[in-house]
XYZ file of C-alpha atoms in Angstrom:
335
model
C -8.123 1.915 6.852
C -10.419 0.521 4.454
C -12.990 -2.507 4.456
C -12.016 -5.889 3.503
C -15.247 -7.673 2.785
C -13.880 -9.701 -0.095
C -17.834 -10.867 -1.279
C -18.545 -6.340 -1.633
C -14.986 -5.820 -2.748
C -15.967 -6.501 -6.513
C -19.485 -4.920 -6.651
C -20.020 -1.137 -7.831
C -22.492 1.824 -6.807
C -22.389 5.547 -7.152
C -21.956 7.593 -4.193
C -22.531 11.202 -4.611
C -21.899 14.030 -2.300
C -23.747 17.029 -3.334
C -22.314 20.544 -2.522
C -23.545 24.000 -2.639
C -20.910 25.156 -5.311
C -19.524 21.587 -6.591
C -21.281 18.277 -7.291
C -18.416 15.092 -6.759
C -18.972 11.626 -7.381
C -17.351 8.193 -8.324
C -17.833 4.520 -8.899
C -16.977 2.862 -5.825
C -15.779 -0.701 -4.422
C -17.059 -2.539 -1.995
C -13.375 -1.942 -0.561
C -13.972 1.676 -0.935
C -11.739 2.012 -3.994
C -12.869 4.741 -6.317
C -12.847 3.147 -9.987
C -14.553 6.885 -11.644
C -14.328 9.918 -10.611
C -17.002 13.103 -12.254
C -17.090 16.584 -10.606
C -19.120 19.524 -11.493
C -19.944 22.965 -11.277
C -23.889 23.115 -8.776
C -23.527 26.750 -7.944
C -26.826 28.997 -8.872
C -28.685 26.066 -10.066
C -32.317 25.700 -9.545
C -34.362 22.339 -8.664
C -35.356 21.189 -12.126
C -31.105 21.602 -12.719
C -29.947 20.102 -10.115
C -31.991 16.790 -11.459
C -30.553 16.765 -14.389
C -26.980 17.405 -13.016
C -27.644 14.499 -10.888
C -28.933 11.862 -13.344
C -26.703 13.276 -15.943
C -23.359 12.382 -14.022
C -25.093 9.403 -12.797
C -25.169 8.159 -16.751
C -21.500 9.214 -17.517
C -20.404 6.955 -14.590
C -22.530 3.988 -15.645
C -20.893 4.214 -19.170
C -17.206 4.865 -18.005
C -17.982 1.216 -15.797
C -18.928 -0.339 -18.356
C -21.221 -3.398 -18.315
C -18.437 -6.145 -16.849
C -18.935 -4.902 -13.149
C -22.853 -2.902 -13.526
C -23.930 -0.190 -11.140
C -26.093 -1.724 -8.552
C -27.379 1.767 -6.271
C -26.578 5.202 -5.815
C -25.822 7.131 -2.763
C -27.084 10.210 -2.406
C -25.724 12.685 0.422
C -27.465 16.355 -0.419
C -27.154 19.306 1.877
C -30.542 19.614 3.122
C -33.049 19.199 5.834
C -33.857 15.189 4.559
C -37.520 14.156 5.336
C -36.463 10.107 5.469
C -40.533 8.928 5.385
C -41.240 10.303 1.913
C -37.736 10.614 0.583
C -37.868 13.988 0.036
C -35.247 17.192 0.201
C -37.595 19.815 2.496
C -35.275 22.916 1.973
C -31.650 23.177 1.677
C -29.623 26.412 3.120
C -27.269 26.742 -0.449
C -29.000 25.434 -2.800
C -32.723 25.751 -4.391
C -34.246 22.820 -3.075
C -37.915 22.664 -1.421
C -39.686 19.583 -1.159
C -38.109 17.804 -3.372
C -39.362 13.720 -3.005
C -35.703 12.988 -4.803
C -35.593 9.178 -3.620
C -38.699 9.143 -5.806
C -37.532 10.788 -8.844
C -34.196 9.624 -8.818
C -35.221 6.018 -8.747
C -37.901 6.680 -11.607
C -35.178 8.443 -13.704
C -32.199 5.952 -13.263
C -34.327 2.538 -12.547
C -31.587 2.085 -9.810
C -32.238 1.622 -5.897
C -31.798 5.228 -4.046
C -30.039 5.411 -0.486
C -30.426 9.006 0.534
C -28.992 11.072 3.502
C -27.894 14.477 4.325
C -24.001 15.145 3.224
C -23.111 15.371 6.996
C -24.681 12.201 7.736
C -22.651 10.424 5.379
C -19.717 11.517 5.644
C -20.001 10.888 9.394
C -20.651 7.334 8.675
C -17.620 6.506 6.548
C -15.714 7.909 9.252
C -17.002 6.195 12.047
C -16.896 2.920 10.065
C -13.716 3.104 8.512
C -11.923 6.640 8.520
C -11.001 8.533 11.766
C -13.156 7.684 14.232
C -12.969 4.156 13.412
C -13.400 2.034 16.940
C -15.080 5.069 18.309
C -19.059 4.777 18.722
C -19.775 8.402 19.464
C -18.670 10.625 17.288
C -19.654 14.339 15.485
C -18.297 15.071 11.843
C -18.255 18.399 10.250
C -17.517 19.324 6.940
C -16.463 22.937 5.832
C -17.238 24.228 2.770
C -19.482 26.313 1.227
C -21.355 25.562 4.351
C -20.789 23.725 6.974
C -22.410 20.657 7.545
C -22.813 18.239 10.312
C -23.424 14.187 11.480
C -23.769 12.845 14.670
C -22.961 9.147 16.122
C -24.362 8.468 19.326
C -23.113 4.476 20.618
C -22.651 3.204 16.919
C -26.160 4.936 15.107
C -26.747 8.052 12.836
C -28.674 10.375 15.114
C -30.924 12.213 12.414
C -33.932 13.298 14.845
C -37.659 12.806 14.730
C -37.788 12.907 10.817
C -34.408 12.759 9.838
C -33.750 16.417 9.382
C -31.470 17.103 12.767
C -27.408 17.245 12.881
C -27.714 21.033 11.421
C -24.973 21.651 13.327
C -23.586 24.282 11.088
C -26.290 26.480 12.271
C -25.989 26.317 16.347
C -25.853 29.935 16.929
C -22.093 31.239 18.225
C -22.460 35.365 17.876
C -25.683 36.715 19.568
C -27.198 38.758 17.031
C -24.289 38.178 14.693
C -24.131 38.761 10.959
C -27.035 37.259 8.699
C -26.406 33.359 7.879
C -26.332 32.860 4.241
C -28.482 30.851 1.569
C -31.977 30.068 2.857
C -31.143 30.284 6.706
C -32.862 33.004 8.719
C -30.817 33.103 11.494
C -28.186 35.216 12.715
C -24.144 34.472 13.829
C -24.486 31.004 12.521
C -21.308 28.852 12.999
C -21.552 28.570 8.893
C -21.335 32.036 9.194
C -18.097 32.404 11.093
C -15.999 29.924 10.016
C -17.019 28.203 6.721
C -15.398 28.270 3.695
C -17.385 31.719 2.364
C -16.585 33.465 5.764
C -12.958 32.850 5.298
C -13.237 33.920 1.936
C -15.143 37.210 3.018
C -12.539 37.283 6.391
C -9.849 37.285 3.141
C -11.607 40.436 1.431
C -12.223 42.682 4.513
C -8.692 42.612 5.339
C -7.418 42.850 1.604
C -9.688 46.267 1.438
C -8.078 47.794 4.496
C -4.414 46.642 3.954
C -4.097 47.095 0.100
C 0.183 46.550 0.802
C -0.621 42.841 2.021
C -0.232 40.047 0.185
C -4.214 39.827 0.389
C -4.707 43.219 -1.028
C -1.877 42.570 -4.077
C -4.451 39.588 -4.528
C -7.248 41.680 -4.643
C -5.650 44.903 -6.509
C -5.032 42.059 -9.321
C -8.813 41.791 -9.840
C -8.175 37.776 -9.222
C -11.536 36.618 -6.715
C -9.876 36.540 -3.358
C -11.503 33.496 -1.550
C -10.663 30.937 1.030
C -7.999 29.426 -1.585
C -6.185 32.060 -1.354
C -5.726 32.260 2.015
C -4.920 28.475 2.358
C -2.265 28.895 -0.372
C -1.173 32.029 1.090
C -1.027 30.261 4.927
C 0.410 27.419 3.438
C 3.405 30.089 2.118
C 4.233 31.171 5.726
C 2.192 34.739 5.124
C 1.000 35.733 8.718
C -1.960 37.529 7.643
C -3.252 34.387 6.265
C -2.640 32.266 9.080
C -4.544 34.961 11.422
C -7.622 34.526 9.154
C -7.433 31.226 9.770
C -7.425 31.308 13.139
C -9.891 33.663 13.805
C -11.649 31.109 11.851
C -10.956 28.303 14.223
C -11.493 30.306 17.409
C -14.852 30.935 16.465
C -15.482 26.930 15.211
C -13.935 26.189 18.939
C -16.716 28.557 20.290
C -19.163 26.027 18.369
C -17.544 23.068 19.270
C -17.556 23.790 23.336
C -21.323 23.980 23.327
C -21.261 20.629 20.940
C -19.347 18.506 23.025
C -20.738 19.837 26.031
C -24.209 18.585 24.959
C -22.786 15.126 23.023
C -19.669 14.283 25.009
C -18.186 12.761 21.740
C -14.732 10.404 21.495
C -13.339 12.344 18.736
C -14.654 15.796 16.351
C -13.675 14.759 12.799
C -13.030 18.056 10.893
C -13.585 17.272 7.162
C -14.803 19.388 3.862
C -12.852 21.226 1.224
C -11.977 24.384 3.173
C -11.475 22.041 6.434
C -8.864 19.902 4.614
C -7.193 22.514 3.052
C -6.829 24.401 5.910
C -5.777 21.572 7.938
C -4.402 22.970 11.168
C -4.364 26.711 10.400
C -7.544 26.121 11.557
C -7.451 22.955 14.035
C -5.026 24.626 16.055
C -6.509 27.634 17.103
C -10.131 25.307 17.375
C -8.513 22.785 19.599
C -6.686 25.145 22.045
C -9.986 27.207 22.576
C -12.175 24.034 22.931
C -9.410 22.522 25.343
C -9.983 26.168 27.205
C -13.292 26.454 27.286
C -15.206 23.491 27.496
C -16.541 21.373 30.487
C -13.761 18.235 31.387
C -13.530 15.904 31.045
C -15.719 16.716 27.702
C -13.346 18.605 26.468
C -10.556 16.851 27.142
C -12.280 13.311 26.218
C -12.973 15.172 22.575
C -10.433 14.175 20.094
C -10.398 17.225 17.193
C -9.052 15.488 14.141
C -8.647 16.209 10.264
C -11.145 13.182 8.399
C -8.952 10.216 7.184
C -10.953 10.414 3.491
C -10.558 14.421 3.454
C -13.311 15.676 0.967
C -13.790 12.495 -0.512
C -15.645 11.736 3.119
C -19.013 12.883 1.384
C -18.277 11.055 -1.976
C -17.163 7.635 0.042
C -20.037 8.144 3.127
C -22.831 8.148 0.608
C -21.011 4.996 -1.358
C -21.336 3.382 2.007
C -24.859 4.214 2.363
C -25.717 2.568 -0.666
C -24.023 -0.722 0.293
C -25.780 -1.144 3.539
C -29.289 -0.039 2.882
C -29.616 -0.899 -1.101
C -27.360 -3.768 -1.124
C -27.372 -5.152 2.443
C -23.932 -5.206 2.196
C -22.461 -4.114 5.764
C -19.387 -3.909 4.262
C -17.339 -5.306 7.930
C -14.210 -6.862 7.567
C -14.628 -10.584 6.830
């Protein structure tokens, strides 16, 4: 469902959700219609790149608008630790970013006002608002990708925590001394590390190695990268092997999500990000059942586990949304 604020409906912002491999972003509506659409390529970038990635998308969207309907604000949602006082990026986990004062830069570069926000923030705020967890007020998003990333609702508000850097819920801890978490994190058995996008992908190429006659290992014997694609596309074909990676995936984002909604005792668990809608309920499935299992009740039973209504636009859309309320004071309710 989408807002119908007729007085946002024809004004424009940029609302970009920042990845650790892929950069999206689009001119959107006040109605939450995407007019432009720009991806690109962020993996292996360093600081001074990612800038110019940023504004230089940023410019290609303002031109493709044109000047009929201008660009008012852009939306930023990055993945990373967000100091909201100074504006600044302190470190992300997948990308090179250390204190960073973006809102700063970002406004000097593109002389347009700067909402900005972790990636799990915002997309947990489209979906509260208007996506699958609309009507709820407490609700936890997470987005798997590259990483996973996370956003909290407690009664209606973005929980971000004493300086806005909280909601790392990709990196609660669900293996006790468990394999190294990746990027900048120094800890160990991560959820990010057992059920994100990479782990599937690395899940994919551990079994591929030791079963060279699967359809994994004819994936790999091609010399064609074997990643969590694959095994969506191969689940998605009825292969069995495929599915199991899946759900080992899913058992261990259950594990994660029985100590979350123990602690936040949400309505509904929106499960968003690339890998998350691709793998749809390869993954749900198995997460749901062990959640349903293991978790305190009426927690667990309260807990709605649901794919996000704007898939891995949520980011994209969530920052777009950001930009209306704080730039534009545009709450963007239904009239």
């Amino acid at each position: 469902m989408r807002p119908m604020n007729a007085s946002a409906a024809d004004r424009r912002v940029i609302g970009i959700d920042l990845g650790g491999t892929k950069l999206a972003a689009g001119v959107v509506g006040g109605d939450l219609t995407v007019h432009h659409r720009a991806t690109r390529s962020s993996r292996g970038l360093s600081q001074e790149a990612v800038v110019e990635l940023i504004v230089d998308v940023v410019e290609e969207l303002r031109q493709q608008a044109g000047g009929d309907v201008p660009v008012e604000a852009v939306g930023l949602g990055i993945p990373s630790l967000i100091d909201q006082k100074s504006g600044s990026a302190v470190m992300s986990v997948n990308l090179d970013i250390a204190n960073l004062p973006i809102r700063d830069v970002m406004t000097e570069r593109l002389g347009l006002p700067i909402a900005l926000d972790n990636d799990g923030n915002v997309a947990a705020l489209v979906e509260q608002r208007f996506g699958a967890g609309r009507g709820m007020h407490t609700i936890i998003s997470l987005g798997l990708g590259t990483g996973i990333s996370g956003g909290i609702i407690i009664t209606g508000k973005l929980f971000r925590g004493a300086t806005g850097s909280g909601a790392e819920l990709g990196h609660v801890t669900v293996v006790e001394g468990g394999l190294p978490c990746q990027g900048n994190c120094p800890n160990l058995g991560c959820l990010e590390t057992m059920c994100s996008g990479n782990a599937i992908g690395r899940y994919a190429n551990e079994f591929a190695s030791e079963n060279p006659d699967s359809a994994l290992g004819t994936e790999l014997a091609s010399g064609r990268p074997v990643t969590g694609v694959t095994v969506n596309e191969l689940a998605a074909a009825g292969d069995q092997d495929a599915i199991a990676i899946l759900a080992k995936a899913g058992r261990y984002l259950g594990a994660g999500l029985v100590g979350i909604t123990n602690t936040f005792n949400p309505q509904a668990v929106v499960i968003g990000g690339g890998a998350g809608a691709a793998a749809g309920e390869f993954i749900l499935g198995p997460a749901r059942e062990h959640l349903r299992r293991y978790g305190l009740k009426p927690n667990n039973e309260i807990a709605q586990l649901v794919p996000a209504h704007f898939g891995a636009d949520a980011g994209m859309l969530g920052s777009a949304v950001m930009a209306f309320v704080e730039c534009l004071d545009e709450p963007l309710e239904e009239d």
